[in-house]
Structure formats: structure tokens, C-alpha cells
PDB file of C-alpha atoms in Angstrom:
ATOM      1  CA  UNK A   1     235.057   6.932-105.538  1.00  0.00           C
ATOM      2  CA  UNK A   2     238.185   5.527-106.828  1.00  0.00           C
ATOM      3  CA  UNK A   3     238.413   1.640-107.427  1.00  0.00           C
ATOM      4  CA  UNK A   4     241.194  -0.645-108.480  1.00  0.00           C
ATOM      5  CA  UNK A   5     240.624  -4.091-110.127  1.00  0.00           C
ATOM      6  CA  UNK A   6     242.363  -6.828-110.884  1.00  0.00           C
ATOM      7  CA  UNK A   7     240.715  -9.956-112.526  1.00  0.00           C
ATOM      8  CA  UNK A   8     243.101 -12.175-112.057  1.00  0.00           C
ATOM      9  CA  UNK A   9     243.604 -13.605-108.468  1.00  0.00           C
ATOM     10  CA  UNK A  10     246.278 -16.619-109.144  1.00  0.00           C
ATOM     11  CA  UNK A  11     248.600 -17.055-112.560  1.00  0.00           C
ATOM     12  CA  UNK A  12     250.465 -19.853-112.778  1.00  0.00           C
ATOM     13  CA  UNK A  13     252.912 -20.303-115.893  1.00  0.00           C
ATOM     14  CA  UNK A  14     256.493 -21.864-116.867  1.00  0.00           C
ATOM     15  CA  UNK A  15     259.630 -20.512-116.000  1.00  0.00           C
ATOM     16  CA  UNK A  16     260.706 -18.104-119.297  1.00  0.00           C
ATOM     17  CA  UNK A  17     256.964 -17.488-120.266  1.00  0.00           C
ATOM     18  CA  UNK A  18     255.880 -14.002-120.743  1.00  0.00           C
ATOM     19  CA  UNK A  19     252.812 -13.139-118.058  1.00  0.00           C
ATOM     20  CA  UNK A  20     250.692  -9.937-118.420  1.00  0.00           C
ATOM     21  CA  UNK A  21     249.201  -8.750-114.688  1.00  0.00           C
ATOM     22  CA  UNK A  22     246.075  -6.583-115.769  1.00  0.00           C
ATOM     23  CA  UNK A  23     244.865  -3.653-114.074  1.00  0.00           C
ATOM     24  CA  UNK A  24     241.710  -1.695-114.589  1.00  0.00           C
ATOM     25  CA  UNK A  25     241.082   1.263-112.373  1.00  0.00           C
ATOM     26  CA  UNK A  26     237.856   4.023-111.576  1.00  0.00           C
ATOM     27  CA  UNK A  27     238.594   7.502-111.081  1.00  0.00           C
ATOM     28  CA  UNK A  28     237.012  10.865-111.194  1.00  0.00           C
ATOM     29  CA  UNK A  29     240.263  13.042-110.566  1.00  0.00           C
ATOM     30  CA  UNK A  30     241.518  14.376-113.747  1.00  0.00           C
ATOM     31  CA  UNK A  31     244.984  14.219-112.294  1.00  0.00           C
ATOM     32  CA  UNK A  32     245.866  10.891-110.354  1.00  0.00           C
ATOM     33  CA  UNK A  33     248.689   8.237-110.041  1.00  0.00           C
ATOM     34  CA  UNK A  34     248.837   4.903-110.762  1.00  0.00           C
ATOM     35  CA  UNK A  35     251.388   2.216-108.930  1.00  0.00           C
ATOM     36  CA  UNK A  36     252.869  -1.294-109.189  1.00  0.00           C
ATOM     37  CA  UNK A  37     253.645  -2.747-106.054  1.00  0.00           C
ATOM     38  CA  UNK A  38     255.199  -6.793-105.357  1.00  0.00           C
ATOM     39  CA  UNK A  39     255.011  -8.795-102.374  1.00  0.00           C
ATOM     40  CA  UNK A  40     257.177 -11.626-101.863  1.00  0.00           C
ATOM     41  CA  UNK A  41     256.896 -14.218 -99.470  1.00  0.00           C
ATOM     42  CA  UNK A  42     258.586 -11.707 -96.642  1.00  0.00           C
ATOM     43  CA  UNK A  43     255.600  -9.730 -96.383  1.00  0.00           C
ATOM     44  CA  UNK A  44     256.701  -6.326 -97.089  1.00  0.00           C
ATOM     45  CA  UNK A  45     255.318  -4.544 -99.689  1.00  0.00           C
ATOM     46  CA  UNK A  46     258.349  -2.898-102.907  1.00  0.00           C
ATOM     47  CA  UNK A  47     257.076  -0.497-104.663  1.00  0.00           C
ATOM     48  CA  UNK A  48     258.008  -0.860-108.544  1.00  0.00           C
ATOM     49  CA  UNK A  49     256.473   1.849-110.795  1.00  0.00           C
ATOM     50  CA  UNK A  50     254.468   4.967-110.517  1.00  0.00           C
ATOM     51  CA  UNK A  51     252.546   6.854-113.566  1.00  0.00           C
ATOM     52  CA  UNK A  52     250.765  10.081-113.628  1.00  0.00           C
ATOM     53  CA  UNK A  53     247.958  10.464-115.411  1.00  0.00           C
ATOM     54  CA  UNK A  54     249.477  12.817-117.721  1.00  0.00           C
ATOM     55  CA  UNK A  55     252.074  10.581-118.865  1.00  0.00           C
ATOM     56  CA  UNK A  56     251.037   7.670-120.758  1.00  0.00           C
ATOM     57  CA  UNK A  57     254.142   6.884-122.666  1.00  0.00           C
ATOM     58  CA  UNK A  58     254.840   2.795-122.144  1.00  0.00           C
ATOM     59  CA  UNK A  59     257.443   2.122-119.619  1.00  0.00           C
ATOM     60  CA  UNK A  60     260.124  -0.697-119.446  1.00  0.00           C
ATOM     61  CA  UNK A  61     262.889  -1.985-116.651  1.00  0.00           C
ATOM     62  CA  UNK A  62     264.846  -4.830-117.775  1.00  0.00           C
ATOM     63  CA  UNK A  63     261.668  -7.863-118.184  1.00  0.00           C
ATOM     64  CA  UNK A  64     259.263  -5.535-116.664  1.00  0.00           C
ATOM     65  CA  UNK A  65     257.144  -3.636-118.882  1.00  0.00           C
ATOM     66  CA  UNK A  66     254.051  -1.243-118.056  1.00  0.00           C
ATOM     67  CA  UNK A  67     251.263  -0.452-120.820  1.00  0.00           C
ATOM     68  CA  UNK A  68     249.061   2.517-119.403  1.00  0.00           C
ATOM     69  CA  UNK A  69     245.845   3.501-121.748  1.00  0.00           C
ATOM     70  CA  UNK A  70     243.690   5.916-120.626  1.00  0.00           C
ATOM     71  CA  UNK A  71     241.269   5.279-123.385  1.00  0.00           C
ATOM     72  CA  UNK A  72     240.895   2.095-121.473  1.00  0.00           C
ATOM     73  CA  UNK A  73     241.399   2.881-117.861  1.00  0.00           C
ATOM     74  CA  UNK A  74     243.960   0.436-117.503  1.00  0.00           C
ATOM     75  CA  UNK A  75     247.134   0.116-116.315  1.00  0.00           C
ATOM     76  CA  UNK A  76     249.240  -3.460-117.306  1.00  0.00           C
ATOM     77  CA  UNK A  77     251.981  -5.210-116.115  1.00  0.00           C
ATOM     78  CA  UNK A  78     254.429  -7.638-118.214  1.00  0.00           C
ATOM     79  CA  UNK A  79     257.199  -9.516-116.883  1.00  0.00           C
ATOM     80  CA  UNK A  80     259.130 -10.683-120.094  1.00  0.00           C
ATOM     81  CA  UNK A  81     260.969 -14.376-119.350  1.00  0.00           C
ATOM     82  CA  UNK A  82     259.397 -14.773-116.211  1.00  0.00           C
ATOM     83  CA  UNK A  83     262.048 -16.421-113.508  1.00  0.00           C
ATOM     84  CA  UNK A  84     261.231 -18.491-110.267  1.00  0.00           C
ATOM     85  CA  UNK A  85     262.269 -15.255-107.939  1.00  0.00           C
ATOM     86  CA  UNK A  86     258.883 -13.666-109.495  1.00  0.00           C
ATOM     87  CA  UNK A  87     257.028 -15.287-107.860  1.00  0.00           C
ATOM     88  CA  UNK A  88     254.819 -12.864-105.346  1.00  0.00           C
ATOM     89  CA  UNK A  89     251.827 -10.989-105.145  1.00  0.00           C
ATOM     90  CA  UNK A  90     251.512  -7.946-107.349  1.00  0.00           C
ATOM     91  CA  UNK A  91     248.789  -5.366-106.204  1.00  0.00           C
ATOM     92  CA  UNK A  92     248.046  -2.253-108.809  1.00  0.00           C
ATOM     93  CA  UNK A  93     246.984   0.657-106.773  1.00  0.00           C
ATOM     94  CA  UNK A  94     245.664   4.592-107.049  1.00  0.00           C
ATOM     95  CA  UNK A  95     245.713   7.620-106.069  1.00  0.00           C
ATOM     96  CA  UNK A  96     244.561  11.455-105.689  1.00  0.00           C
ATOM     97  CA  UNK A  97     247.494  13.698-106.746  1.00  0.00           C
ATOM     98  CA  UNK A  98     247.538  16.024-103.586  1.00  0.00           C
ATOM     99  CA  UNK A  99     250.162  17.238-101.204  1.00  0.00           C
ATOM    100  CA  UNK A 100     250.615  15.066 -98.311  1.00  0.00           C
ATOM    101  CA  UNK A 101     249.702  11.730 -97.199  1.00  0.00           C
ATOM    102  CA  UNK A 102     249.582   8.995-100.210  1.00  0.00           C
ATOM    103  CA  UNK A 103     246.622   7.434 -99.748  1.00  0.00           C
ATOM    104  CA  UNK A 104     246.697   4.428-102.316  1.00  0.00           C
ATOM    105  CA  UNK A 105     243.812   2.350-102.902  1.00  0.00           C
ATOM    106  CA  UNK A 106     244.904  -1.147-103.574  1.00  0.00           C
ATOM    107  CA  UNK A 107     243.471  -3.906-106.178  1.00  0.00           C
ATOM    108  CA  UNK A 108     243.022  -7.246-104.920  1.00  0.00           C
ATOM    109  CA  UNK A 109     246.351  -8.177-105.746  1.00  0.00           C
ATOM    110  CA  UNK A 110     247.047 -11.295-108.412  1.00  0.00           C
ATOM    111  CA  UNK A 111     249.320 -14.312-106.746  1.00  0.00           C
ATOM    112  CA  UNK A 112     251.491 -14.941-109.798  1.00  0.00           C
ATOM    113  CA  UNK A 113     253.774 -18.440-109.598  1.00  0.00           C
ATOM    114  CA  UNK A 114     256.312 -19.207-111.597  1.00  0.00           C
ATOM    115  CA  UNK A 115     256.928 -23.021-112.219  1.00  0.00           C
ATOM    116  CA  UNK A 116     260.583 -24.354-112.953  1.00  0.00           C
TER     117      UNK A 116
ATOM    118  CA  UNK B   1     269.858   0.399 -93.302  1.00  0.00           C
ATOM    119  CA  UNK B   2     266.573   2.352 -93.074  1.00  0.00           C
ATOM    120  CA  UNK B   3     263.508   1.066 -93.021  1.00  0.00           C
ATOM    121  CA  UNK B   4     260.540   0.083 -91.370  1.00  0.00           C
ATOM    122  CA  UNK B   5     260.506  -2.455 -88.555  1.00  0.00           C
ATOM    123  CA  UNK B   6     257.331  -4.061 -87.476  1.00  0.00           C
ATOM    124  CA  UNK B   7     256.583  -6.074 -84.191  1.00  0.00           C
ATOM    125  CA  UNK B   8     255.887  -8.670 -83.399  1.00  0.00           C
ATOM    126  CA  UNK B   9     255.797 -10.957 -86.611  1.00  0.00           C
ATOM    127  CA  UNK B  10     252.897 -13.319 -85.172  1.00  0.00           C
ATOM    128  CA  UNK B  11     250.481 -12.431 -82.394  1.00  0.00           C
ATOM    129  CA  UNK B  12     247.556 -14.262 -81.068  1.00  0.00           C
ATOM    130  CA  UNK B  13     245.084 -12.769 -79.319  1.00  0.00           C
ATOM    131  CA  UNK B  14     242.100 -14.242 -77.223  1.00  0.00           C
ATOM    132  CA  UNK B  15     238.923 -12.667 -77.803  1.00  0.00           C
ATOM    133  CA  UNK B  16     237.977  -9.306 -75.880  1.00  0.00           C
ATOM    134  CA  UNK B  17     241.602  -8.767 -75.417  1.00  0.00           C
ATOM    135  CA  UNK B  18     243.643  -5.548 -77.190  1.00  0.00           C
ATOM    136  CA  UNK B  19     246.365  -5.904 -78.753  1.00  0.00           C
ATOM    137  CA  UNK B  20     249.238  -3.325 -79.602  1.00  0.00           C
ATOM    138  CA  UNK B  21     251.127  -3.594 -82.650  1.00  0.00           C
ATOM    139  CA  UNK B  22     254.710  -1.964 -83.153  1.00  0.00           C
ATOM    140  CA  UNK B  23     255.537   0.215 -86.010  1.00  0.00           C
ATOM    141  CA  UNK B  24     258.892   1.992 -86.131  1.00  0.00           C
ATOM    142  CA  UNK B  25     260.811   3.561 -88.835  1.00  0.00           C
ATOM    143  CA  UNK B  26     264.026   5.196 -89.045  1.00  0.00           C
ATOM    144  CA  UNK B  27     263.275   6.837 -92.806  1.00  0.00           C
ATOM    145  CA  UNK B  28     262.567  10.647 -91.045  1.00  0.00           C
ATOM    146  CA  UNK B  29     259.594  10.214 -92.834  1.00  0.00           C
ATOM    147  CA  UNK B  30     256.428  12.583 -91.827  1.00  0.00           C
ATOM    148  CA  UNK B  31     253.789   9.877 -93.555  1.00  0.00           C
ATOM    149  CA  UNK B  32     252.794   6.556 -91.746  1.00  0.00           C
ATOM    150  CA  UNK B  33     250.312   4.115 -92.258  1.00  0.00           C
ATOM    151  CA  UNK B  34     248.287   1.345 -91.244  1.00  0.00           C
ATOM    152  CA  UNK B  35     246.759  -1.029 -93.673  1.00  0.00           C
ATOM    153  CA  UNK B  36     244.676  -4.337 -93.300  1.00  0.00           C
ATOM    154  CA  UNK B  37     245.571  -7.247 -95.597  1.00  0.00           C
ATOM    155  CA  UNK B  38     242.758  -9.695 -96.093  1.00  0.00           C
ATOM    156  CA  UNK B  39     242.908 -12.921 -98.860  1.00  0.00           C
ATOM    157  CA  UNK B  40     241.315 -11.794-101.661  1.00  0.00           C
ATOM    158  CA  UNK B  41     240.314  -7.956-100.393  1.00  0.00           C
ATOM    159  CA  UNK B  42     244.047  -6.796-100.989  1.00  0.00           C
ATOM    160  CA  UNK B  43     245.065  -3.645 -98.905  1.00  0.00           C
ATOM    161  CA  UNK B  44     242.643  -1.351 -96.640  1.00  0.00           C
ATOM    162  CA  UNK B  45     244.017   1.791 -94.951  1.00  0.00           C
ATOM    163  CA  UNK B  46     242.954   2.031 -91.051  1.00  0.00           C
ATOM    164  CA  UNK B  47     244.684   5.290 -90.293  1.00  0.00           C
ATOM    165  CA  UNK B  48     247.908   7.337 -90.868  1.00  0.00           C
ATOM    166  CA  UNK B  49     249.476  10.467 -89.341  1.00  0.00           C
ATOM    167  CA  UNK B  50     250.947  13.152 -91.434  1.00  0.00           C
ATOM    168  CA  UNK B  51     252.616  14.890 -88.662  1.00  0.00           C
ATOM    169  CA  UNK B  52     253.070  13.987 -85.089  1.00  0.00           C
ATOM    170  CA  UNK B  53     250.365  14.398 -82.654  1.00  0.00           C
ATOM    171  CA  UNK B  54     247.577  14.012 -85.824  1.00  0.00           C
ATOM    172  CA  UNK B  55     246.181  10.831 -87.300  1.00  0.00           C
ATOM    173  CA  UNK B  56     242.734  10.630 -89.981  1.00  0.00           C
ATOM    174  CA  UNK B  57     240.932   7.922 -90.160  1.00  0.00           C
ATOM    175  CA  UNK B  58     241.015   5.593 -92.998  1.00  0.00           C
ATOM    176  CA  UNK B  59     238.344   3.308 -94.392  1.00  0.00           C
ATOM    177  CA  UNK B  60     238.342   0.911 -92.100  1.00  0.00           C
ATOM    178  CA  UNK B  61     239.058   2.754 -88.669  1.00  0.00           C
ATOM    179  CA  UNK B  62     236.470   1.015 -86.510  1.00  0.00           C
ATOM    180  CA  UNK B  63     237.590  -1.089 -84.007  1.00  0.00           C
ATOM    181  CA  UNK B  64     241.101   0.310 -84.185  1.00  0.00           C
ATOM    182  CA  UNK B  65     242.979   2.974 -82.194  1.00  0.00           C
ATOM    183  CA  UNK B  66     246.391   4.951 -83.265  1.00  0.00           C
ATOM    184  CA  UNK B  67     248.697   7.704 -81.762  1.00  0.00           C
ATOM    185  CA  UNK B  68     251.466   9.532 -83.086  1.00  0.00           C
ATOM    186  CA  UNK B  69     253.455  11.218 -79.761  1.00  0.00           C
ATOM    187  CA  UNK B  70     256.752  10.401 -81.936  1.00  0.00           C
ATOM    188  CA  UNK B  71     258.005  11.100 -85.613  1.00  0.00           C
ATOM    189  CA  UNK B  72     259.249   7.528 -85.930  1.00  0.00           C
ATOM    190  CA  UNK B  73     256.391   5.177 -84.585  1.00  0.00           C
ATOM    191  CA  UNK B  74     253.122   4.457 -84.760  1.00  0.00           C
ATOM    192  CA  UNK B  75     251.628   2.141 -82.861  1.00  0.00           C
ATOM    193  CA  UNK B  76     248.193   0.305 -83.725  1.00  0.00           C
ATOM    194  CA  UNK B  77     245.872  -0.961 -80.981  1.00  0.00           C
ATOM    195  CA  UNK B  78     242.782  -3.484 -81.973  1.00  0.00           C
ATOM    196  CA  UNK B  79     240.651  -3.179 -79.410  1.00  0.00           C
ATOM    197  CA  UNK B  80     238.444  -5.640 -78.618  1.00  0.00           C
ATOM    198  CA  UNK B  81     235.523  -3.694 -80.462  1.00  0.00           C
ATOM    199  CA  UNK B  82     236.587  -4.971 -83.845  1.00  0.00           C
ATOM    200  CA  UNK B  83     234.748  -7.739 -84.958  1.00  0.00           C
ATOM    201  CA  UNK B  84     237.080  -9.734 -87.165  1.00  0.00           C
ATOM    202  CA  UNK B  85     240.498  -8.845 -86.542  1.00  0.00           C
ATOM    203  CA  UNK B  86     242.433 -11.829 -87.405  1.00  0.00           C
ATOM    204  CA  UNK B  87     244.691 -10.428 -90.164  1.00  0.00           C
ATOM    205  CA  UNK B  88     247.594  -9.275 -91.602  1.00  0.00           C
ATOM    206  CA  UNK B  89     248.635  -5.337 -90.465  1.00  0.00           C
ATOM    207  CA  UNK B  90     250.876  -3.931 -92.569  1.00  0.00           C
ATOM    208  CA  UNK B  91     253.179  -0.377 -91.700  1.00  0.00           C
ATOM    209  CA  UNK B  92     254.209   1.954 -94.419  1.00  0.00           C
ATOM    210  CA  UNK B  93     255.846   5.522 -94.213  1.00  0.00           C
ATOM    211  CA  UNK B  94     256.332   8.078 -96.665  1.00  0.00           C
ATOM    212  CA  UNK B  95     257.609  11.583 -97.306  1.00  0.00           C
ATOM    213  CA  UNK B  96     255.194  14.308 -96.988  1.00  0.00           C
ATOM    214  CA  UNK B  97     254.868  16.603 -99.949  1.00  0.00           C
ATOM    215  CA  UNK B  98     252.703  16.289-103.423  1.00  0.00           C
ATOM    216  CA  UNK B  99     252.378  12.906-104.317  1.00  0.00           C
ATOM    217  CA  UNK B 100     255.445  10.961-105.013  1.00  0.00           C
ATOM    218  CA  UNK B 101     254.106   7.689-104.673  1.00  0.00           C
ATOM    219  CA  UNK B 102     255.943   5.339-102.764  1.00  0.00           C
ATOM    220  CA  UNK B 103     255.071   4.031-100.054  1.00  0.00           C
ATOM    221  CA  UNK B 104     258.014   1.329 -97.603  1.00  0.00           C
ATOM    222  CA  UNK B 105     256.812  -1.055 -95.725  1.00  0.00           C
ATOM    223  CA  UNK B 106     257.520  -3.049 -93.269  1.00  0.00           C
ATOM    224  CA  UNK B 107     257.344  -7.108 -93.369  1.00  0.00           C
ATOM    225  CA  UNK B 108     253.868  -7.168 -91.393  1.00  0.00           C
ATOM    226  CA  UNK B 109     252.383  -8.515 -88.293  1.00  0.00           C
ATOM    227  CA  UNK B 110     250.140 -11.405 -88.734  1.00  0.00           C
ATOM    228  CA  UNK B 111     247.348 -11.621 -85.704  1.00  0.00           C
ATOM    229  CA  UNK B 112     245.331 -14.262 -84.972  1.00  0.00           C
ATOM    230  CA  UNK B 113     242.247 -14.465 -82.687  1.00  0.00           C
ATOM    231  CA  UNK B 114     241.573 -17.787 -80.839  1.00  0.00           C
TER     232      UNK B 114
END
């Protein structure tokens, strides 16, 4: 069965700090992919990033930076010079690489706050 | 602008009553889904429809009902069978084909059982 984790529930750090979201995920699939989504206050989930499991080359977006290690089984977020409109819930998530419906399977999510 | 619109926002709901929740998206997307938000539990799919007329169950189907008669909704009934259904129901739609990942949402409906 495939499981997501994420350790942290609530981080709470100064405006301009660097925060690292960690993910660890369980899989059997040889082939799978792995996702960053944010929450803000609206509700709605945005997606941010997908990886597949064949590519593990470190991504980055302007302050947001993803480190995936197989070796590991992990799958990290960094926001570089964190900013108040971070603020949200970030849930890692998983899944099967198959044809048709995505069926993700969410971590707990971490509540991440950033303090002015 | 596309996107998913969910209603209503806030619902409460006296026990042993169903309620309907409103999912509608204007994306053409084949995909939609229901998932369950719960503090601490993050996200647990209840059911989703790849084409019209067909839904699967998800993890947590019990207690829940779906249909599909149109490509762009997908409404969710909680009966009164489900046990603990205050929550927060989020919609999502996607494109059908091999996995590209992302999944839009819509801003949730939160229901509360008094």
C-alpha cells in the first residue's frame, strides 16, 4: 500500500527564513509520481510540482526548491526567504503511474506560518 | 475563467438528515473527485468518475453516495449512514489519460452536523 508522511504538522518561522517541508513516502510501484500541493486560507487546493520516479534531478521555481532521493524515499520541499503570503498548508502526495483517474494519496499536510 | 465551483461554502446538517453537495466544473475534464479533509488526517478520496455514468469507490466510500449523469458535475450525497460526517469535502477534476498529475480544486464545502 502506498503511504505518505509528513512529520511535521505546524512550522512556524520569521519572515525571510529558509523552511524545509519534509516528505517521506511508501511505495511498491517501480514507476510512481510524487506531488506538492498548497492550501491557502481559501480552501482550494494548487498544485505546485510533480516528479516521476525516474527523474530525480533537484528542481527549483524562484524560492521554491524540491530535493527528491530515492535512496531515501523522500521527497522535500524548501521555500528560500520565506514571505507572509506562504503561509498555508502544504500536503506531499503519491501516486500509481497509470492511465486514467489520478488517484493521489495525501500526507497529513504541515500548517507552515510565516511571522512578520 | 475555468475552474471548479463548489456549493454551498458552509452547510449544517441535523443528524439523520442527507445532505447534497454541489460540484461543477467547466475544465471539460473527464476526471472528478471527492475527497474528505479531516485536521490532522489530510486528504481521503470518497469516489470519482472517469467518465459519465461510472464512479469507483474510494477509501472512504461508506456512508456516501455519487452520480455522474453529466460531464461537468458531480454531486456528493452524505447520507445519514455515515457516522462522522462533519468535515471539509473537497472537489477536484482532472484530464483523463496517463498520469499527469494535477489535480484543480475547488474552494470546499465545510459541513457541520448539529
Amino acid at each position: 500500500a502506498q503511504k505518505v508522511t509528513q512529520a511535521q504538522t505546524e512550522i512556524s518561522v520569521v519572515e525571510k527564513e529558509d523552511v524545509t517541508l519534509d516528505c517521506v513516502y511508501e511505495t511498491r510501484d517501480t514507476t510512481y509520481y510524487l506531488f506538492w500541493y498548497k492550501q491557502p486560507p481559501s480552501g482550494e487546493l494548487v498544485f505546485l510540482i510533480r516528479r516521476n520516479s525516474f527523474d530525480e534531478q533537484n528542481e527549483i521555481s524562484g524560492r521554491y526548491s524540491w530535493n527528491f532521493q530515492k535512496s531515501t524515499s523522500s521527497f522535500n520541499f524548501t521555500i528560500t526567504a520565506s514571505q507572509v503570503v506562504d503561509s498555508a498548508v502544504y500536503f506531499c502526495a503519491l501516486s500509481e503511474a497509470i492511465q486514467g483517474a489520478q488517484k493521489l494519496v495525501f500526507g497529513q499536510g504541515t500548517r507552515l506560518t510565516i511571522n512578520p | 475563467d475555468g475552474g471548479i465551483t463548489q456549493s454551498p461554502k458552509y452547510l449544517f446538517r441535523k443528524e439523520g438528515q442527507n445532505v447534497t453537495l454541489s460540484c461543477e466544473q467547466n475544465l471539460n475534464h473527464d476526471a472528478m473527485y471527492w475527497y474528505r479533509q479531516d485536521p490532522g488526517q489530510g486528504l481521503r478520496l470518497i469516489y470519482y468518475s472517469q467518465i459519465v455514468n461510472d464512479f469507483q469507490k474510494g477509501d472512504i466510500a461508506e456512508g456516501y453516495s455519487v452520480s455522474r449523469e453529466k460531464k461537468e458535475s458531480f454531486p456528493l450525497t452524505v447520507t445519514s449512514a455515515q457516522k462522522n460526517p462533519t468535515a471539509f469535502y473537497l472537489c477536484a477534476s482532472s484530464r483523463w489519460g496517463l498520469n499527469t498529475g494535477e489535480l484543480f480544486f475547488g474552494e470546499g464545502s465545510r459541513l457541520t452536523v448539529l
